[in-house]
Amino acid sequence: MQGDAFEAAVKAVEEGFVVCLSSHVNPDGDGIGSLLGLTLILRALGKEVHSALPQPEKFPPQYLFLPGRDCLFHPEELPDKADLFVALDCSNPDRLDGLWSRAEGADVLLNVDHHEDNSLFGDVNLVDPGASSTSELVYRLSRKGNWDLTPEAATCLYTGLVTDTGRFQHRNTGPGALAVASELAAAGADLAAISREVYESQSLSYTRLMGRALERAEVLPDLGLVYSYVTQRDLRETGASLPETEDLIDHLRTVRGTKVAALFKELEDGRIRVSLRSRDGAEVGPVARALGGGGHAGAAGYTSDLDLEGSLARLVEALREAGHG
Ligand code: 5GP
Ligand code: MN
C-alpha cells in the first residue's frame, strides 16, 4: 500500500460534503461493522451521509443490535450524485451490485478494503491486504484524520474486527489487529454486548439447522476436504434463514486432519453459494477465483450454477487443479 494512501483518503473525506457509503452483497460482520462505524464517524463530522447495503433484505439478524443501523437507507434512496462514495470491504465493483452506478457517478470514489485481490477500482484506494479487516482500516483512518470516535462507532468497528478474525483466531490476527482491538475497547466498544449478540443469541431454528448440516458433514481424506450443505428445504423445515448461517462453516473447519472446509448453501433461485475456509496454511482464494468468486487465502467464496452434486464435483476438480491433494 502507498504510504500516503491514508492521507489521500483523509483528504477525500474532508473535502466531500454529500457522502454515500456502501458495502458488499451477502453482508457480513466486517462489511456491516465498517459501514456503520464510518457512517457514525462521518455524521459526527457534520457530513450529509447516505449509507445503504445493496441487499438490505439479507441483513444478518445477529447484527441488528449495532448502533447506526437506523441510519441505513434503502439502496434506491441513495442520491445519484454524491461528492464522495466510499466502498467498504468490496474487492471489485461487482460486490456493490446495483449500487455500482452510483459509486461510479460520484465525484470521488474511495475504495477501503483488505482483500488481496482488490481490483483498485477507486479514485483513491486505501487497500491493505495486511490489515485484519476493513474495520481496522476505518479505525486507522479515523486516527489519521483525528476524527472523534464515539463508543457507538467503536462497537461497530470492533464487531468487524472480531468477526473477520474469527474471534482473534485466524491468521490475519497479529499485533496490529490486537492493538486496534485494545484501542477500540478503550474507546468504549461494548464488548459484552458484541459477544452476547453476535455469538450467543442464535435462534433455536438455526441451532437445529446447524445440527442437520453438521450431521451430514463428509470428509474426502485424499483432498483434506470437509464439506456439508444446506438446502432450501432445510431452511423451510427448521425456520432458519441463510443470513443467520455465517458462522456455520467455522464449525466444519474444526475437523482434525482437514485443510479445506466447504459449505454449499442452496439459494432461492436454485444456484449454490459456496463458502470456503482453509487451515494449516492451505489457500482457498485461488480456488474461489478460478470458480468465478474471490476472497482471502483463509476465507473465500463463489456462486455455482450447478446443482449440489455438480457443485461438489466441480470444487473437487478445482481443488485438484490448484494442487490440493
Ligand atoms: P463467505 O464465505 O463468508 O460468503 O465469504 C468469505 C470471503 O470471500 C469474504 O471475504 C468475501 O468477501 C469473499 N467472497 C465471497 N464470495 C465472493 C464472490 O462471489 N466474489 C468475491 N470477489 N469475493 C467473495
Ligand atoms: Mn472483511
mmCIF file of C-alpha atoms and ligand atoms in Angstrom:
data_model
loop_
_atom_site.group_PDB
_atom_site.id
_atom_site.type_symbol
_atom_site.label_atom_id
_atom_site.label_comp_id
_atom_site.label_asym_id
_atom_site.label_seq_id
_atom_site.Cartn_x
_atom_site.Cartn_y
_atom_site.Cartn_z
ATOM 1 C CA MET A 1 0.000 0.000 0.000
ATOM 2 C CA GLN A 2 1.214 3.506 -0.803
ATOM 3 C CA GLY A 3 2.410 5.285 2.320
ATOM 4 C CA ASP A 4 0.217 8.271 1.540
ATOM 5 C CA ALA A 5 -2.988 6.285 0.933
ATOM 6 C CA PHE A 6 -4.293 7.245 4.371
ATOM 7 C CA GLU A 7 -3.546 10.914 3.713
ATOM 8 C CA ALA A 8 -5.280 10.780 0.334
ATOM 9 C CA ALA A 9 -8.283 9.086 1.962
ATOM 10 C CA VAL A 10 -8.466 11.673 4.768
ATOM 11 C CA LYS A 11 -8.354 14.444 2.151
ATOM 12 C CA ALA A 12 -11.109 12.800 0.091
ATOM 13 C CA VAL A 13 -13.348 12.525 3.152
ATOM 14 C CA GLU A 14 -12.659 16.038 4.405
ATOM 15 C CA GLU A 15 -13.339 17.623 1.004
ATOM 16 C CA GLY A 16 -16.686 15.873 0.458
ATOM 17 C CA PHE A 17 -19.972 17.027 1.975
ATOM 18 C CA VAL A 18 -22.603 14.723 0.445
ATOM 19 C CA VAL A 19 -21.168 11.272 1.129
ATOM 20 C CA CYS A 20 -22.566 7.859 0.173
ATOM 21 C CA LEU A 21 -21.295 4.695 1.825
ATOM 22 C CA SER A 22 -21.854 1.083 0.974
ATOM 23 C CA SER A 23 -20.529 -2.412 1.430
ATOM 24 C CA HIS A 24 -20.907 -5.754 -0.329
ATOM 25 C CA VAL A 25 -23.658 -8.231 -1.253
ATOM 26 C CA ASN A 26 -24.229 -11.037 1.280
ATOM 27 C CA PRO A 27 -23.191 -8.591 4.015
ATOM 28 C CA ASP A 28 -21.028 -9.936 6.862
ATOM 29 C CA GLY A 29 -19.795 -8.597 10.200
ATOM 30 C CA ASP A 30 -16.879 -6.657 8.714
ATOM 31 C CA GLY A 31 -18.883 -5.208 5.827
ATOM 32 C CA ILE A 32 -21.636 -4.039 8.174
ATOM 33 C CA GLY A 33 -19.313 -3.023 11.029
ATOM 34 C CA SER A 34 -17.074 -0.887 8.819
ATOM 35 C CA LEU A 35 -20.096 0.634 7.056
ATOM 36 C CA LEU A 36 -21.944 1.598 10.247
ATOM 37 C CA GLY A 37 -18.743 2.641 12.045
ATOM 38 C CA LEU A 38 -17.730 5.038 9.269
ATOM 39 C CA THR A 39 -21.331 6.257 8.955
ATOM 40 C CA LEU A 40 -21.344 7.321 12.615
ATOM 41 C CA ILE A 41 -17.888 8.906 12.366
ATOM 42 C CA LEU A 42 -18.857 10.971 9.297
ATOM 43 C CA ARG A 43 -22.199 12.028 10.802
ATOM 44 C CA ALA A 44 -20.314 13.333 13.836
ATOM 45 C CA LEU A 45 -18.094 15.301 11.426
ATOM 46 C CA GLY A 46 -21.230 17.063 10.158
ATOM 47 C CA LYS A 47 -21.371 15.409 6.730
ATOM 48 C CA GLU A 48 -24.599 14.634 4.914
ATOM 49 C CA VAL A 49 -24.224 10.854 4.982
ATOM 50 C CA HIS A 50 -26.301 8.351 2.983
ATOM 51 C CA SER A 51 -25.467 4.723 3.699
ATOM 52 C CA ALA A 52 -27.017 1.609 2.203
ATOM 53 C CA LEU A 53 -26.341 -2.053 1.553
ATOM 54 C CA PRO A 54 -27.031 -3.428 -1.944
ATOM 55 C CA GLN A 55 -29.094 -6.269 -0.403
ATOM 56 C CA PRO A 56 -30.771 -4.877 2.738
ATOM 57 C CA GLU A 57 -33.042 -7.925 2.869
ATOM 58 C CA LYS A 58 -30.002 -10.085 3.582
ATOM 59 C CA PHE A 59 -29.040 -8.233 6.775
ATOM 60 C CA PRO A 60 -27.997 -10.976 9.258
ATOM 61 C CA PRO A 61 -30.100 -10.814 12.449
ATOM 62 C CA GLN A 62 -27.047 -11.097 14.698
ATOM 63 C CA TYR A 63 -26.015 -7.555 13.665
ATOM 64 C CA LEU A 64 -29.385 -5.883 14.237
ATOM 65 C CA PHE A 65 -28.191 -4.629 17.629
ATOM 66 C CA LEU A 66 -25.481 -2.450 16.102
ATOM 67 C CA PRO A 67 -25.759 1.287 16.650
ATOM 68 C CA GLY A 68 -26.222 3.288 13.483
ATOM 69 C CA ARG A 69 -28.439 0.759 11.779
ATOM 70 C CA ASP A 70 -31.245 3.309 11.834
ATOM 71 C CA CYS A 71 -29.025 5.484 9.593
ATOM 72 C CA LEU A 72 -29.282 2.967 6.722
ATOM 73 C CA PHE A 73 -31.250 3.957 3.636
ATOM 74 C CA HIS A 74 -32.805 1.691 1.044
ATOM 75 C CA PRO A 75 -30.365 1.419 -1.907
ATOM 76 C CA GLU A 76 -32.896 3.129 -4.229
ATOM 77 C CA GLU A 77 -32.880 6.168 -1.929
ATOM 78 C CA LEU A 78 -29.195 6.983 -2.321
ATOM 79 C CA PRO A 79 -28.551 10.206 -4.237
ATOM 80 C CA ASP A 80 -27.380 9.700 -7.845
ATOM 81 C CA LYS A 81 -24.715 12.297 -7.426
ATOM 82 C CA ALA A 82 -22.501 12.454 -4.338
ATOM 83 C CA ASP A 83 -19.288 14.343 -3.676
ATOM 84 C CA LEU A 84 -17.816 11.128 -2.345
ATOM 85 C CA PHE A 85 -18.761 7.458 -2.468
ATOM 86 C CA VAL A 86 -16.977 5.088 -0.099
ATOM 87 C CA ALA A 87 -16.989 1.356 -0.920
ATOM 88 C CA LEU A 88 -16.131 -0.723 2.144
ATOM 89 C CA ASP A 89 -14.824 -4.323 2.142
ATOM 90 C CA CYS A 90 -15.511 -4.684 -1.614
ATOM 91 C CA SER A 91 -12.780 -6.344 -3.688
ATOM 92 C CA ASN A 92 -14.321 -5.323 -7.020
ATOM 93 C CA PRO A 93 -17.265 -3.349 -8.478
ATOM 94 C CA ASP A 94 -19.469 -6.473 -8.769
ATOM 95 C CA ARG A 95 -19.583 -6.697 -4.987
ATOM 96 C CA LEU A 96 -21.597 -3.437 -4.951
ATOM 97 C CA ASP A 97 -24.164 -4.953 -7.277
ATOM 98 C CA GLY A 98 -26.829 -2.351 -8.179
ATOM 99 C CA LEU A 99 -25.008 0.428 -6.309
ATOM 100 C CA TRP A 100 -22.046 0.433 -8.682
ATOM 101 C CA SER A 101 -23.626 3.064 -10.977
ATOM 102 C CA ARG A 102 -23.903 5.454 -8.038
ATOM 103 C CA ALA A 103 -20.334 4.704 -6.957
ATOM 104 C CA GLU A 104 -19.154 5.461 -10.492
ATOM 105 C CA GLY A 105 -21.258 8.608 -10.665
ATOM 106 C CA ALA A 106 -19.767 10.232 -7.549
ATOM 107 C CA ASP A 107 -17.127 12.940 -7.946
ATOM 108 C CA VAL A 108 -14.647 10.858 -5.977
ATOM 109 C CA LEU A 109 -14.755 7.112 -5.315
ATOM 110 C CA LEU A 110 -12.863 5.900 -2.243
ATOM 111 C CA ASN A 111 -12.155 2.163 -2.022
ATOM 112 C CA VAL A 112 -11.396 0.941 1.525
ATOM 113 C CA ASP A 113 -10.627 -2.780 1.643
ATOM 114 C CA HIS A 114 -8.259 -5.542 2.781
ATOM 115 C CA HIS A 115 -8.760 -8.214 0.079
ATOM 116 C CA GLU A 116 -5.560 -9.227 -1.705
ATOM 117 C CA ASP A 117 -7.496 -9.498 -4.988
ATOM 118 C CA ASN A 118 -8.849 -5.936 -4.789
ATOM 119 C CA SER A 119 -9.012 -4.522 -8.325
ATOM 120 C CA LEU A 120 -8.128 -0.962 -7.159
ATOM 121 C CA PHE A 121 -11.301 0.423 -8.744
ATOM 122 C CA GLY A 122 -11.364 3.676 -6.740
ATOM 123 C CA ASP A 123 -10.037 7.141 -7.495
ATOM 124 C CA VAL A 124 -8.425 6.738 -4.095
ATOM 125 C CA ASN A 125 -7.567 3.218 -2.944
ATOM 126 C CA LEU A 126 -6.991 2.590 0.746
ATOM 127 C CA VAL A 127 -6.307 -1.107 0.264
ATOM 128 C CA ASP A 128 -4.106 -3.095 2.625
ATOM 129 C CA PRO A 129 -4.164 -6.911 2.442
ATOM 130 C CA GLY A 130 -2.051 -6.891 5.605
ATOM 131 C CA ALA A 131 -4.958 -5.433 7.601
ATOM 132 C CA SER A 132 -7.093 -7.907 9.539
ATOM 133 C CA SER A 133 -10.317 -6.303 8.417
ATOM 134 C CA THR A 134 -11.797 -3.282 6.703
ATOM 135 C CA SER A 135 -12.954 -2.179 10.150
ATOM 136 C CA GLU A 136 -9.306 -1.993 11.242
ATOM 137 C CA LEU A 137 -8.583 0.267 8.241
ATOM 138 C CA VAL A 138 -11.546 2.528 9.097
ATOM 139 C CA TYR A 139 -10.214 2.805 12.647
ATOM 140 C CA ARG A 140 -6.720 3.706 11.418
ATOM 141 C CA LEU A 141 -8.241 6.223 9.000
ATOM 142 C CA SER A 142 -10.169 7.881 11.834
ATOM 143 C CA ARG A 143 -6.933 8.223 13.840
ATOM 144 C CA LYS A 144 -5.118 9.651 10.836
ATOM 145 C CA GLY A 145 -7.887 12.224 10.407
ATOM 146 C CA ASN A 146 -8.135 12.912 14.140
ATOM 147 C CA TRP A 147 -11.855 12.375 13.922
ATOM 148 C CA ASP A 148 -13.943 11.725 17.035
ATOM 149 C CA LEU A 149 -14.700 8.095 17.730
ATOM 150 C CA THR A 150 -17.774 7.540 19.878
ATOM 151 C CA PRO A 151 -18.355 4.319 21.852
ATOM 152 C CA GLU A 152 -21.096 3.504 19.309
ATOM 153 C CA ALA A 153 -18.701 3.738 16.358
ATOM 154 C CA ALA A 154 -16.117 1.709 18.319
ATOM 155 C CA THR A 155 -18.742 -1.015 18.888
ATOM 156 C CA CYS A 156 -19.372 -1.269 15.135
ATOM 157 C CA LEU A 157 -15.669 -1.429 14.252
ATOM 158 C CA TYR A 158 -14.868 -3.963 16.987
ATOM 159 C CA THR A 159 -17.657 -6.175 15.620
ATOM 160 C CA GLY A 160 -15.987 -6.132 12.194
ATOM 161 C CA LEU A 161 -12.620 -6.941 13.731
ATOM 162 C CA VAL A 162 -13.845 -9.774 15.943
ATOM 163 C CA THR A 163 -15.879 -11.453 13.183
ATOM 164 C CA ASP A 164 -13.287 -11.175 10.365
ATOM 165 C CA THR A 165 -10.545 -12.580 12.631
ATOM 166 C CA GLY A 166 -12.798 -15.427 13.853
ATOM 167 C CA ARG A 167 -12.580 -14.059 17.402
ATOM 168 C CA PHE A 168 -8.861 -13.370 17.011
ATOM 169 C CA GLN A 169 -8.024 -16.902 15.927
ATOM 170 C CA HIS A 170 -7.479 -16.719 12.160
ATOM 171 C CA ARG A 171 -4.099 -15.998 10.658
ATOM 172 C CA ASN A 172 -4.999 -12.350 9.984
ATOM 173 C CA THR A 173 -4.707 -11.864 13.764
ATOM 174 C CA GLY A 174 -1.415 -10.260 14.697
ATOM 175 C CA PRO A 175 -0.045 -7.402 16.763
ATOM 176 C CA GLY A 176 -1.848 -4.863 14.555
ATOM 177 C CA ALA A 177 -5.298 -6.381 14.978
ATOM 178 C CA LEU A 178 -4.807 -6.863 18.711
ATOM 179 C CA ALA A 179 -3.570 -3.293 19.174
ATOM 180 C CA VAL A 180 -6.604 -1.919 17.351
ATOM 181 C CA ALA A 181 -8.887 -4.167 19.431
ATOM 182 C CA SER A 182 -7.351 -2.728 22.587
ATOM 183 C CA GLU A 183 -7.800 0.840 21.338
ATOM 184 C CA LEU A 184 -11.420 0.196 20.369
ATOM 185 C CA ALA A 185 -12.071 -1.272 23.811
ATOM 186 C CA ALA A 186 -10.523 1.849 25.344
ATOM 187 C CA ALA A 187 -12.794 3.987 23.123
ATOM 188 C CA GLY A 188 -15.806 2.317 24.737
ATOM 189 C CA ALA A 189 -16.740 -0.569 22.412
ATOM 190 C CA ASP A 190 -19.368 -2.654 24.170
ATOM 191 C CA LEU A 191 -17.528 -5.999 24.226
ATOM 192 C CA ALA A 192 -20.122 -7.756 26.363
ATOM 193 C CA ALA A 193 -22.972 -6.818 24.020
ATOM 194 C CA ILE A 194 -20.928 -7.875 20.985
ATOM 195 C CA SER A 195 -20.189 -11.365 22.286
ATOM 196 C CA ARG A 196 -23.737 -11.814 23.503
ATOM 197 C CA GLU A 197 -25.447 -10.586 20.325
ATOM 198 C CA VAL A 198 -23.064 -11.996 17.720
ATOM 199 C CA TYR A 199 -22.166 -15.335 19.303
ATOM 200 C CA GLU A 200 -24.745 -16.165 21.936
ATOM 201 C CA SER A 201 -28.098 -15.115 20.534
ATOM 202 C CA GLN A 202 -28.701 -17.687 17.868
ATOM 203 C CA SER A 203 -32.258 -18.796 17.159
ATOM 204 C CA LEU A 204 -33.476 -22.279 18.009
ATOM 205 C CA SER A 205 -34.202 -22.664 14.285
ATOM 206 C CA TYR A 206 -30.596 -22.011 13.346
ATOM 207 C CA THR A 207 -29.345 -24.260 16.153
ATOM 208 C CA ARG A 208 -31.375 -27.084 14.624
ATOM 209 C CA LEU A 209 -30.244 -26.249 11.114
ATOM 210 C CA MET A 210 -26.646 -26.376 12.307
ATOM 211 C CA GLY A 211 -27.332 -29.833 13.737
ATOM 212 C CA ARG A 212 -28.544 -31.043 10.343
ATOM 213 C CA ALA A 213 -25.588 -29.607 8.477
ATOM 214 C CA LEU A 214 -23.014 -30.942 10.960
ATOM 215 C CA GLU A 215 -24.596 -34.383 10.987
ATOM 216 C CA ARG A 216 -24.191 -34.560 7.226
ATOM 217 C CA ALA A 217 -20.557 -33.491 7.180
ATOM 218 C CA GLU A 218 -18.345 -35.664 4.999
ATOM 219 C CA VAL A 219 -14.569 -35.801 4.596
ATOM 220 C CA LEU A 220 -12.650 -36.591 1.401
ATOM 221 C CA PRO A 221 -9.359 -37.601 3.017
ATOM 222 C CA ASP A 222 -7.178 -37.506 -0.113
ATOM 223 C CA LEU A 223 -8.095 -33.836 -0.610
ATOM 224 C CA GLY A 224 -8.239 -32.925 3.063
ATOM 225 C CA LEU A 225 -11.732 -31.568 2.332
ATOM 226 C CA VAL A 226 -14.586 -31.463 4.828
ATOM 227 C CA TYR A 227 -17.928 -30.378 3.393
ATOM 228 C CA SER A 228 -21.617 -30.152 4.077
ATOM 229 C CA TYR A 229 -24.677 -28.421 2.663
ATOM 230 C CA VAL A 230 -27.879 -26.556 3.495
ATOM 231 C CA THR A 231 -30.916 -26.771 1.219
ATOM 232 C CA GLN A 232 -33.974 -24.536 0.847
ATOM 233 C CA ARG A 233 -35.925 -27.429 2.291
ATOM 234 C CA ASP A 234 -33.753 -27.370 5.437
ATOM 235 C CA LEU A 235 -34.483 -23.664 5.795
ATOM 236 C CA ARG A 236 -38.224 -24.212 5.380
ATOM 237 C CA GLU A 237 -38.348 -27.124 7.796
ATOM 238 C CA THR A 238 -36.247 -25.527 10.542
ATOM 239 C CA GLY A 239 -37.458 -21.947 10.032
ATOM 240 C CA ALA A 240 -33.866 -20.641 9.829
ATOM 241 C CA SER A 241 -32.686 -18.045 7.294
ATOM 242 C CA LEU A 242 -29.478 -18.094 5.220
ATOM 243 C CA PRO A 243 -28.036 -14.834 6.605
ATOM 244 C CA GLU A 244 -28.042 -16.432 10.079
ATOM 245 C CA THR A 245 -25.657 -19.154 8.923
ATOM 246 C CA GLU A 246 -22.499 -17.041 8.562
ATOM 247 C CA ASP A 247 -20.522 -18.931 11.250
ATOM 248 C CA LEU A 248 -21.719 -22.446 10.372
ATOM 249 C CA ILE A 249 -18.628 -23.095 8.284
ATOM 250 C CA ASP A 250 -16.383 -22.265 11.248
ATOM 251 C CA HIS A 251 -17.684 -25.424 12.929
ATOM 252 C CA LEU A 252 -16.947 -27.568 9.860
ATOM 253 C CA ARG A 253 -13.476 -26.103 9.724
ATOM 254 C CA THR A 254 -12.573 -27.589 13.114
ATOM 255 C CA VAL A 255 -12.365 -31.187 11.834
ATOM 256 C CA ARG A 256 -8.925 -32.629 12.502
ATOM 257 C CA GLY A 257 -6.879 -33.760 9.531
ATOM 258 C CA THR A 258 -8.591 -31.453 7.036
ATOM 259 C CA LYS A 259 -7.191 -28.466 5.179
ATOM 260 C CA VAL A 260 -10.236 -27.049 3.411
ATOM 261 C CA ALA A 261 -13.845 -26.694 4.562
ATOM 262 C CA ALA A 262 -16.676 -26.105 2.091
ATOM 263 C CA LEU A 263 -20.299 -25.304 2.810
ATOM 264 C CA PHE A 264 -22.807 -25.411 -0.065
ATOM 265 C CA LYS A 265 -25.914 -23.291 0.502
ATOM 266 C CA GLU A 266 -28.839 -23.575 -1.878
ATOM 267 C CA LEU A 267 -30.282 -20.170 -2.839
ATOM 268 C CA GLU A 268 -33.943 -19.479 -3.622
ATOM 269 C CA ASP A 269 -33.194 -19.451 -7.351
ATOM 270 C CA GLY A 270 -31.549 -22.896 -7.170
ATOM 271 C CA ARG A 271 -27.978 -21.657 -7.520
ATOM 272 C CA ILE A 272 -25.486 -22.623 -4.820
ATOM 273 C CA ARG A 273 -23.413 -20.222 -2.689
ATOM 274 C CA VAL A 274 -20.195 -21.884 -1.746
ATOM 275 C CA SER A 275 -18.181 -20.766 1.287
ATOM 276 C CA LEU A 276 -14.594 -21.960 1.597
ATOM 277 C CA ARG A 277 -12.280 -21.832 4.599
ATOM 278 C CA SER A 278 -8.741 -23.158 4.926
ATOM 279 C CA ARG A 279 -6.492 -24.238 7.753
ATOM 280 C CA ASP A 280 -2.879 -25.180 8.352
ATOM 281 C CA GLY A 281 -1.569 -22.820 5.684
ATOM 282 C CA ALA A 282 -3.751 -24.018 2.797
ATOM 283 C CA GLU A 283 -5.155 -21.314 0.472
ATOM 284 C CA VAL A 284 -8.714 -21.129 -0.815
ATOM 285 C CA GLY A 285 -8.631 -17.689 -2.512
ATOM 286 C CA PRO A 286 -7.189 -19.012 -5.823
ATOM 287 C CA VAL A 287 -9.777 -21.834 -5.974
ATOM 288 C CA ALA A 288 -12.656 -19.401 -5.368
ATOM 289 C CA ARG A 289 -11.289 -17.096 -8.074
ATOM 290 C CA ALA A 290 -10.926 -19.991 -10.520
ATOM 291 C CA LEU A 291 -14.629 -20.681 -9.958
ATOM 292 C CA GLY A 292 -15.721 -17.085 -10.509
ATOM 293 C CA GLY A 293 -15.612 -15.721 -6.942
ATOM 294 C CA GLY A 294 -12.920 -14.329 -4.698
ATOM 295 C CA GLY A 295 -11.781 -13.695 -1.160
ATOM 296 C CA HIS A 296 -8.796 -14.201 1.107
ATOM 297 C CA ALA A 297 -6.309 -17.065 1.479
ATOM 298 C CA GLY A 298 -8.190 -18.263 4.541
ATOM 299 C CA ALA A 299 -11.801 -17.366 3.649
ATOM 300 C CA ALA A 300 -13.299 -17.165 0.183
ATOM 301 C CA GLY A 301 -16.488 -17.885 -1.720
ATOM 302 C CA TYR A 302 -18.304 -18.060 -5.054
ATOM 303 C CA THR A 303 -21.703 -18.854 -6.563
ATOM 304 C CA SER A 304 -22.251 -22.011 -8.618
ATOM 305 C CA ASP A 305 -24.896 -22.527 -11.327
ATOM 306 C CA LEU A 306 -24.669 -26.328 -10.983
ATOM 307 C CA ASP A 307 -26.775 -28.418 -8.590
ATOM 308 C CA LEU A 308 -25.372 -29.635 -5.270
ATOM 309 C CA GLU A 309 -23.721 -32.753 -6.662
ATOM 310 C CA GLY A 310 -22.342 -30.923 -9.681
ATOM 311 C CA SER A 311 -21.015 -28.118 -7.478
ATOM 312 C CA LEU A 312 -19.182 -30.610 -5.272
ATOM 313 C CA ALA A 313 -17.689 -32.388 -8.296
ATOM 314 C CA ARG A 314 -16.578 -29.063 -9.792
ATOM 315 C CA LEU A 315 -14.988 -27.993 -6.493
ATOM 316 C CA VAL A 316 -13.105 -31.301 -6.183
ATOM 317 C CA GLU A 317 -11.785 -30.830 -9.716
ATOM 318 C CA ALA A 318 -10.725 -27.230 -8.998
ATOM 319 C CA LEU A 319 -9.004 -28.243 -5.753
ATOM 320 C CA ARG A 320 -7.030 -30.913 -7.647
ATOM 321 C CA GLU A 321 -6.113 -28.391 -10.363
ATOM 322 C CA ALA A 322 -4.928 -25.983 -7.662
ATOM 323 C CA GLY A 323 -2.618 -28.664 -6.255
ATOM 324 C CA HIS A 324 -4.660 -29.785 -3.250
ATOM 325 C CA GLY A 325 -4.492 -33.496 -2.516
HETATM 326 P P1 5GP B 1 -18.342 -16.011 2.724
HETATM 327 O O1 5GP B 1 -17.977 -17.439 2.621
HETATM 328 O O2 5GP B 1 -18.399 -15.570 4.147
HETATM 329 O O3 5GP B 1 -19.540 -15.634 1.928
HETATM 330 O O4 5GP B 1 -17.153 -15.196 2.067
HETATM 331 C C1 5GP B 1 -15.824 -15.343 2.520
HETATM 332 C C2 5GP B 1 -14.919 -14.284 1.899
HETATM 333 O O5 5GP B 1 -14.889 -14.440 0.491
HETATM 334 C C3 5GP B 1 -15.335 -12.853 2.159
HETATM 335 O O6 5GP B 1 -14.171 -12.124 2.457
HETATM 336 C C4 5GP B 1 -15.952 -12.379 0.874
HETATM 337 O O7 5GP B 1 -15.655 -11.033 0.701
HETATM 338 C C5 5GP B 1 -15.289 -13.250 -0.187
HETATM 339 N N1 5GP B 1 -16.264 -13.653 -1.212
HETATM 340 C C6 5GP B 1 -17.303 -14.498 -1.059
HETATM 341 N N2 5GP B 1 -17.992 -14.662 -2.203
HETATM 342 C C7 5GP B 1 -17.364 -13.896 -3.126
HETATM 343 C C8 5GP B 1 -17.609 -13.632 -4.510
HETATM 344 O O8 5GP B 1 -18.540 -14.153 -5.140
HETATM 345 N N3 5GP B 1 -16.740 -12.757 -5.125
HETATM 346 C C9 5GP B 1 -15.688 -12.186 -4.451
HETATM 347 N N4 5GP B 1 -14.874 -11.334 -5.127
HETATM 348 N N5 5GP B 1 -15.433 -12.413 -3.153
HETATM 349 C C10 5GP B 1 -16.254 -13.251 -2.489
HETATM 350 MN MN MN B 2 -13.527 -8.094 5.533
#
